[in-house]
Amino acid sequence: MNTRDDQLCIKQPQRPSRIADWEGVVSRRNATCIIYTNIMAAASTVTFSKFIEGKIRMWFKMYNLKHDGGMGMEDFDLLADVFVKEFKPTAALEADLKHWLQNCWSIIISEGKEVAKAGKPGGITADNCPALIEIETILNSHQRMTEDQYVKAFGQLVEVNKDLFVKNFTRMVTMFFTLFDTDSDGFMTVDDMIRGFRCFGIEQEEATRAIFGDLDKNKTGKLSRDVYIAEWVEFMVGEDKDAVLAKYLCQGQS
């Protein structure tokens, strides 16, 4: 992608990362299960704070490549096309990419409704997650949600059933890691991250290298799937202002 005047801006933090470095590479499916199990304890006390809200607004902007304040199926398709052009994935991985970008919200809502139908805690209904149900209506009618609608829906989701979000988000980020892992060795290089972040509109290579360096605590020149996914889960639902992505993407946020 070409550098844009309206590209996302990430800043240099003042303090180093303390992200834990989990070791071992397993199969994609097993890795997802292991990562999900390890991160649930950290996610279990999440409330939708102003700090998390700010991070979700950044996430929205990363998806909104048009930078026009809206998001819908056309935006998911555009983002998928950008990644496909950059990484030229296999047909199966391309299908997986498009599946998660287009259907992540629907998958979460559907699973949440099933929980409610079974009478279990954490079920999603029009009463406890009206903004989330509104998102379902918007997407099904091929309209576009606003940033505020997105943030409100996310807030209701993580307060009603954060574990449901973390489970599906972990699966989606696992897919992105597989896409970025261009030599399929189970690790990501700094060049892989630069290419991936650029697809999200983050053009500052120096800052991306700094993010990679903070995450690569053992200075091996590569990141495991576990470390990468755990950091993104922390970004979405965690309160650690010293976490690597939070420091770079949300510096100065209270």
mmCIF file of C-alpha atoms in Angstrom:
data_model
loop_
_atom_site.group_PDB
_atom_site.id
_atom_site.type_symbol
_atom_site.label_atom_id
_atom_site.label_comp_id
_atom_site.label_asym_id
_atom_site.label_seq_id
_atom_site.Cartn_x
_atom_site.Cartn_y
_atom_site.Cartn_z
ATOM 1 C CA MET A 1 0.000 0.000 0.000
ATOM 2 C CA ASN A 2 1.119 3.541 -0.608
ATOM 3 C CA THR A 3 1.690 5.904 2.287
ATOM 4 C CA ARG A 4 -1.443 7.927 2.968
ATOM 5 C CA ASP A 5 -1.734 11.375 4.494
ATOM 6 C CA ASP A 6 -4.432 10.038 6.818
ATOM 7 C CA GLN A 7 -2.487 6.975 7.935
ATOM 8 C CA LEU A 8 -2.761 5.843 11.531
ATOM 9 C CA CYS A 9 -0.111 7.284 13.792
ATOM 10 C CA ILE A 10 1.652 5.231 16.461
ATOM 11 C CA LYS A 11 3.982 6.770 18.990
ATOM 12 C CA GLN A 12 7.166 5.754 20.773
ATOM 13 C CA PRO A 13 6.584 4.804 24.440
ATOM 14 C CA GLN A 14 8.873 5.739 27.297
ATOM 15 C CA ARG A 15 9.159 2.374 29.046
ATOM 16 C CA PRO A 16 10.090 -1.130 27.843
ATOM 17 C CA SER A 17 7.644 -4.032 27.527
ATOM 18 C CA ARG A 18 7.157 -6.712 30.155
ATOM 19 C CA ILE A 19 5.166 -9.076 27.948
ATOM 20 C CA ALA A 20 5.647 -12.723 28.877
ATOM 21 C CA ASP A 21 7.314 -14.901 26.255
ATOM 22 C CA TRP A 22 5.487 -18.216 25.968
ATOM 23 C CA GLU A 23 7.546 -20.959 24.376
ATOM 24 C CA GLY A 24 6.687 -23.795 22.029
ATOM 25 C CA VAL A 25 5.031 -24.068 18.654
ATOM 26 C CA VAL A 26 2.193 -26.515 18.154
ATOM 27 C CA SER A 27 -0.371 -27.062 15.445
ATOM 28 C CA ARG A 28 -2.661 -24.173 14.541
ATOM 29 C CA ARG A 29 -5.717 -25.755 16.135
ATOM 30 C CA ASN A 30 -3.957 -26.852 19.306
ATOM 31 C CA ALA A 31 -2.211 -23.509 19.574
ATOM 32 C CA THR A 32 -5.537 -21.691 19.542
ATOM 33 C CA CYS A 33 -6.871 -23.865 22.362
ATOM 34 C CA ILE A 34 -3.716 -23.468 24.455
ATOM 35 C CA ILE A 35 -3.577 -19.704 23.993
ATOM 36 C CA TYR A 36 -7.273 -19.363 24.829
ATOM 37 C CA THR A 37 -6.843 -21.383 28.043
ATOM 38 C CA ASN A 38 -3.872 -19.305 29.210
ATOM 39 C CA ILE A 39 -5.421 -15.905 28.569
ATOM 40 C CA MET A 40 -8.812 -16.510 30.161
ATOM 41 C CA ALA A 41 -7.598 -15.816 33.702
ATOM 42 C CA ALA A 42 -6.412 -12.363 32.645
ATOM 43 C CA ALA A 43 -9.637 -11.670 30.756
ATOM 44 C CA SER A 44 -11.986 -12.870 33.493
ATOM 45 C CA THR A 45 -12.170 -9.567 35.387
ATOM 46 C CA VAL A 46 -12.695 -7.265 32.419
ATOM 47 C CA THR A 47 -15.046 -4.311 32.588
ATOM 48 C CA PHE A 48 -15.459 -1.819 29.788
ATOM 49 C CA SER A 49 -13.321 1.041 31.074
ATOM 50 C CA LYS A 50 -12.461 4.284 29.313
ATOM 51 C CA PHE A 51 -8.981 2.901 28.684
ATOM 52 C CA ILE A 52 -10.349 -0.151 26.888
ATOM 53 C CA GLU A 53 -12.826 2.046 25.023
ATOM 54 C CA GLY A 54 -9.948 4.111 23.650
ATOM 55 C CA LYS A 55 -8.181 0.995 22.428
ATOM 56 C CA ILE A 56 -11.333 -0.261 20.720
ATOM 57 C CA ARG A 57 -11.664 3.052 18.934
ATOM 58 C CA MET A 58 -8.135 2.548 17.608
ATOM 59 C CA TRP A 59 -9.073 -0.971 16.481
ATOM 60 C CA PHE A 60 -12.080 0.446 14.625
ATOM 61 C CA LYS A 61 -9.843 2.940 12.839
ATOM 62 C CA MET A 62 -7.470 0.151 11.788
ATOM 63 C CA TYR A 63 -10.382 -1.602 10.091
ATOM 64 C CA ASN A 64 -11.828 1.575 8.594
ATOM 65 C CA LEU A 65 -9.398 1.962 5.687
ATOM 66 C CA LYS A 66 -11.594 4.625 4.115
ATOM 67 C CA HIS A 67 -11.229 6.767 7.245
ATOM 68 C CA ASP A 68 -14.799 7.955 6.879
ATOM 69 C CA GLY A 69 -16.147 6.853 10.263
ATOM 70 C CA GLY A 70 -18.228 3.944 8.976
ATOM 71 C CA MET A 71 -17.820 0.203 8.759
ATOM 72 C CA GLY A 72 -19.768 -2.490 6.946
ATOM 73 C CA MET A 73 -19.378 -5.506 4.715
ATOM 74 C CA GLU A 74 -17.771 -3.426 1.971
ATOM 75 C CA ASP A 75 -15.078 -2.363 4.425
ATOM 76 C CA PHE A 76 -14.410 -5.958 5.459
ATOM 77 C CA ASP A 77 -14.139 -6.916 1.790
ATOM 78 C CA LEU A 78 -11.757 -4.024 1.120
ATOM 79 C CA LEU A 79 -9.530 -5.021 4.028
ATOM 80 C CA ALA A 80 -9.507 -8.636 2.860
ATOM 81 C CA ASP A 81 -8.481 -7.542 -0.633
ATOM 82 C CA VAL A 82 -5.597 -5.496 0.791
ATOM 83 C CA PHE A 83 -4.261 -8.486 2.716
ATOM 84 C CA VAL A 84 -4.699 -10.855 -0.219
ATOM 85 C CA LYS A 85 -2.815 -8.496 -2.515
ATOM 86 C CA GLU A 86 0.032 -8.124 -0.009
ATOM 87 C CA PHE A 87 0.444 -11.722 1.152
ATOM 88 C CA LYS A 88 -0.986 -13.781 -1.721
ATOM 89 C CA PRO A 89 -2.262 -16.549 0.569
ATOM 90 C CA THR A 90 -3.409 -20.000 -0.416
ATOM 91 C CA ALA A 91 -7.028 -20.341 -1.473
ATOM 92 C CA ALA A 92 -7.888 -21.942 1.857
ATOM 93 C CA LEU A 93 -6.268 -19.181 3.898
ATOM 94 C CA GLU A 94 -7.854 -16.493 1.734
ATOM 95 C CA ALA A 95 -11.251 -18.078 2.367
ATOM 96 C CA ASP A 96 -10.513 -18.193 6.104
ATOM 97 C CA LEU A 97 -9.484 -14.540 6.080
ATOM 98 C CA LYS A 98 -12.658 -13.422 4.338
ATOM 99 C CA HIS A 99 -14.778 -15.670 6.563
ATOM 100 C CA TRP A 100 -13.515 -14.049 9.768
ATOM 101 C CA LEU A 101 -13.561 -10.477 8.497
ATOM 102 C CA GLN A 102 -17.089 -10.795 7.147
ATOM 103 C CA ASN A 103 -18.638 -13.021 9.796
ATOM 104 C CA CYS A 104 -16.873 -12.439 13.110
ATOM 105 C CA TRP A 105 -19.701 -10.345 14.541
ATOM 106 C CA SER A 106 -22.343 -12.778 13.284
ATOM 107 C CA ILE A 107 -20.479 -15.757 14.753
ATOM 108 C CA ILE A 108 -20.219 -14.122 18.164
ATOM 109 C CA ILE A 109 -23.853 -13.032 18.193
ATOM 110 C CA SER A 110 -25.071 -16.439 17.030
ATOM 111 C CA GLU A 111 -23.081 -18.265 19.684
ATOM 112 C CA GLY A 112 -24.262 -15.788 22.330
ATOM 113 C CA LYS A 113 -27.885 -16.344 21.366
ATOM 114 C CA GLU A 114 -27.376 -20.091 21.689
ATOM 115 C CA VAL A 115 -26.038 -19.559 25.200
ATOM 116 C CA ALA A 116 -29.146 -17.545 26.033
ATOM 117 C CA LYS A 117 -31.393 -20.183 24.491
ATOM 118 C CA ALA A 118 -29.796 -22.810 26.703
ATOM 119 C CA GLY A 119 -30.526 -20.665 29.756
ATOM 120 C CA LYS A 120 -26.858 -20.310 30.668
ATOM 121 C CA PRO A 121 -25.073 -17.216 32.011
ATOM 122 C CA GLY A 122 -23.552 -14.966 29.371
ATOM 123 C CA GLY A 123 -26.293 -15.340 26.820
ATOM 124 C CA ILE A 124 -26.830 -12.487 24.381
ATOM 125 C CA THR A 125 -30.326 -11.039 24.096
ATOM 126 C CA ALA A 126 -31.967 -7.839 22.911
ATOM 127 C CA ASP A 127 -32.373 -6.886 26.564
ATOM 128 C CA ASN A 128 -28.762 -7.157 27.725
ATOM 129 C CA CYS A 129 -26.990 -6.358 24.426
ATOM 130 C CA PRO A 130 -29.305 -4.104 22.390
ATOM 131 C CA ALA A 131 -26.388 -2.346 20.668
ATOM 132 C CA LEU A 132 -24.905 -5.679 19.637
ATOM 133 C CA ILE A 133 -28.224 -6.830 18.203
ATOM 134 C CA GLU A 134 -28.401 -3.508 16.352
ATOM 135 C CA ILE A 135 -25.026 -4.297 14.757
ATOM 136 C CA GLU A 136 -26.443 -7.604 13.548
ATOM 137 C CA THR A 137 -29.351 -5.763 11.910
ATOM 138 C CA ILE A 138 -27.024 -3.199 10.332
ATOM 139 C CA LEU A 139 -24.731 -5.818 8.813
ATOM 140 C CA ASN A 140 -27.575 -8.048 7.634
ATOM 141 C CA SER A 141 -29.100 -5.088 5.798
ATOM 142 C CA HIS A 142 -25.713 -4.190 4.238
ATOM 143 C CA GLN A 143 -25.561 -0.859 5.998
ATOM 144 C CA ARG A 144 -22.568 0.584 7.854
ATOM 145 C CA MET A 145 -22.123 1.058 11.586
ATOM 146 C CA THR A 146 -20.582 4.152 13.100
ATOM 147 C CA GLU A 147 -17.592 4.135 15.427
ATOM 148 C CA ASP A 148 -19.839 4.904 18.399
ATOM 149 C CA GLN A 149 -22.188 2.044 17.519
ATOM 150 C CA TYR A 150 -19.204 -0.307 17.216
ATOM 151 C CA VAL A 151 -17.753 0.762 20.562
ATOM 152 C CA LYS A 152 -21.087 0.541 22.384
ATOM 153 C CA ALA A 153 -21.759 -2.930 20.997
ATOM 154 C CA PHE A 154 -18.299 -4.121 21.972
ATOM 155 C CA GLY A 155 -18.724 -2.722 25.483
ATOM 156 C CA GLN A 156 -21.988 -4.575 25.986
ATOM 157 C CA LEU A 157 -20.467 -7.786 24.637
ATOM 158 C CA VAL A 158 -17.441 -7.874 26.940
ATOM 159 C CA GLU A 159 -19.537 -6.975 29.966
ATOM 160 C CA VAL A 160 -22.091 -9.725 29.258
ATOM 161 C CA ASN A 161 -19.774 -12.439 27.931
ATOM 162 C CA LYS A 162 -16.151 -11.429 27.555
ATOM 163 C CA ASP A 163 -15.067 -15.066 27.299
ATOM 164 C CA LEU A 164 -17.140 -15.450 24.130
ATOM 165 C CA PHE A 165 -15.342 -12.496 22.589
ATOM 166 C CA VAL A 166 -11.881 -13.693 23.650
ATOM 167 C CA LYS A 167 -12.490 -17.175 22.257
ATOM 168 C CA ASN A 168 -13.491 -15.920 18.817
ATOM 169 C CA PHE A 169 -10.979 -13.077 18.736
ATOM 170 C CA THR A 170 -8.224 -15.587 19.491
ATOM 171 C CA ARG A 171 -9.348 -17.672 16.533
ATOM 172 C CA MET A 172 -9.337 -14.629 14.256
ATOM 173 C CA VAL A 173 -5.904 -13.381 15.330
ATOM 174 C CA THR A 174 -4.567 -16.919 14.907
ATOM 175 C CA MET A 175 -5.707 -16.671 11.299
ATOM 176 C CA PHE A 176 -3.906 -13.334 10.888
ATOM 177 C CA PHE A 177 -0.734 -14.765 12.403
ATOM 178 C CA THR A 178 -0.851 -17.656 9.940
ATOM 179 C CA LEU A 179 -1.238 -15.132 7.133
ATOM 180 C CA PHE A 180 1.744 -13.092 8.347
ATOM 181 C CA ASP A 181 3.908 -16.192 8.913
ATOM 182 C CA THR A 182 5.015 -16.205 5.302
ATOM 183 C CA ASP A 183 7.422 -19.145 5.557
ATOM 184 C CA SER A 184 5.038 -21.205 7.720
ATOM 185 C CA ASP A 185 7.632 -21.922 10.409
ATOM 186 C CA GLY A 186 5.366 -20.949 13.297
ATOM 187 C CA PHE A 187 7.037 -17.573 13.860
ATOM 188 C CA MET A 188 6.678 -13.995 12.664
ATOM 189 C CA THR A 189 9.601 -11.796 11.616
ATOM 190 C CA VAL A 190 9.785 -8.039 11.834
ATOM 191 C CA ASP A 191 9.321 -7.793 8.075
ATOM 192 C CA ASP A 192 6.154 -9.900 8.372
ATOM 193 C CA MET A 193 4.816 -7.515 11.010
ATOM 194 C CA ILE A 194 5.682 -4.438 8.955
ATOM 195 C CA ARG A 195 3.766 -5.827 5.988
ATOM 196 C CA GLY A 196 0.794 -6.824 8.137
ATOM 197 C CA PHE A 197 0.566 -3.528 10.017
ATOM 198 C CA ARG A 198 0.872 -1.631 6.741
ATOM 199 C CA CYS A 199 -2.270 -3.395 5.522
ATOM 200 C CA PHE A 200 -4.057 -1.923 8.543
ATOM 201 C CA GLY A 201 -2.880 1.556 7.552
ATOM 202 C CA ILE A 202 0.034 1.748 10.003
ATOM 203 C CA GLU A 203 2.841 2.979 7.788
ATOM 204 C CA GLN A 204 5.527 3.975 10.304
ATOM 205 C CA GLU A 205 8.121 1.257 9.869
ATOM 206 C CA GLU A 206 10.354 2.522 12.680
ATOM 207 C CA ALA A 207 7.528 2.316 15.218
ATOM 208 C CA THR A 208 6.522 -1.145 14.016
ATOM 209 C CA ARG A 209 10.119 -2.294 14.436
ATOM 210 C CA ALA A 210 10.064 -0.917 17.977
ATOM 211 C CA ILE A 211 6.857 -2.824 18.758
ATOM 212 C CA PHE A 212 8.435 -6.000 17.441
ATOM 213 C CA GLY A 213 11.575 -5.385 19.451
ATOM 214 C CA ASP A 214 9.634 -4.941 22.688
ATOM 215 C CA LEU A 215 7.668 -8.140 22.080
ATOM 216 C CA ASP A 216 10.805 -10.053 21.118
ATOM 217 C CA LYS A 217 12.123 -10.045 24.689
ATOM 218 C CA ASN A 218 14.657 -12.819 24.011
ATOM 219 C CA LYS A 219 15.944 -10.965 20.929
ATOM 220 C CA THR A 220 15.656 -13.967 18.636
ATOM 221 C CA GLY A 221 14.406 -11.912 15.694
ATOM 222 C CA LYS A 222 11.081 -13.711 15.631
ATOM 223 C CA LEU A 223 7.792 -13.884 17.549
ATOM 224 C CA SER A 224 5.829 -16.986 18.429
ATOM 225 C CA ARG A 225 2.137 -17.269 17.736
ATOM 226 C CA ASP A 226 1.469 -17.353 21.486
ATOM 227 C CA VAL A 227 3.166 -14.026 22.200
ATOM 228 C CA TYR A 228 1.544 -12.233 19.273
ATOM 229 C CA ILE A 229 -1.982 -13.392 20.036
ATOM 230 C CA ALA A 230 -1.708 -12.821 23.776
ATOM 231 C CA GLU A 231 -0.597 -9.239 23.172
ATOM 232 C CA TRP A 232 -3.581 -8.511 20.932
ATOM 233 C CA VAL A 233 -5.991 -10.053 23.446
ATOM 234 C CA GLU A 234 -4.448 -7.852 26.131
ATOM 235 C CA PHE A 235 -4.913 -4.863 23.839
ATOM 236 C CA MET A 236 -8.612 -5.571 23.340
ATOM 237 C CA VAL A 237 -9.675 -6.444 26.883
ATOM 238 C CA GLY A 238 -6.754 -5.730 29.223
ATOM 239 C CA GLU A 239 -6.056 -2.849 31.583
ATOM 240 C CA ASP A 240 -2.251 -2.970 31.444
ATOM 241 C CA LYS A 241 -1.165 0.468 30.260
ATOM 242 C CA ASP A 242 2.421 -0.820 30.026
ATOM 243 C CA ALA A 243 1.511 -3.590 27.560
ATOM 244 C CA VAL A 244 3.401 -3.122 24.302
ATOM 245 C CA LEU A 245 0.559 -2.367 21.892
ATOM 246 C CA ALA A 246 -1.186 -0.130 24.406
ATOM 247 C CA LYS A 247 1.976 1.929 24.909
ATOM 248 C CA TYR A 248 2.532 2.469 21.204
ATOM 249 C CA LEU A 249 -1.043 2.817 19.990
ATOM 250 C CA CYS A 250 -2.555 4.595 22.973
ATOM 251 C CA GLN A 251 0.254 6.606 24.563
ATOM 252 C CA GLY A 252 -1.037 9.390 26.771
ATOM 253 C CA GLN A 253 -4.467 7.847 27.128
ATOM 254 C CA SER A 254 -5.797 7.824 30.686
#
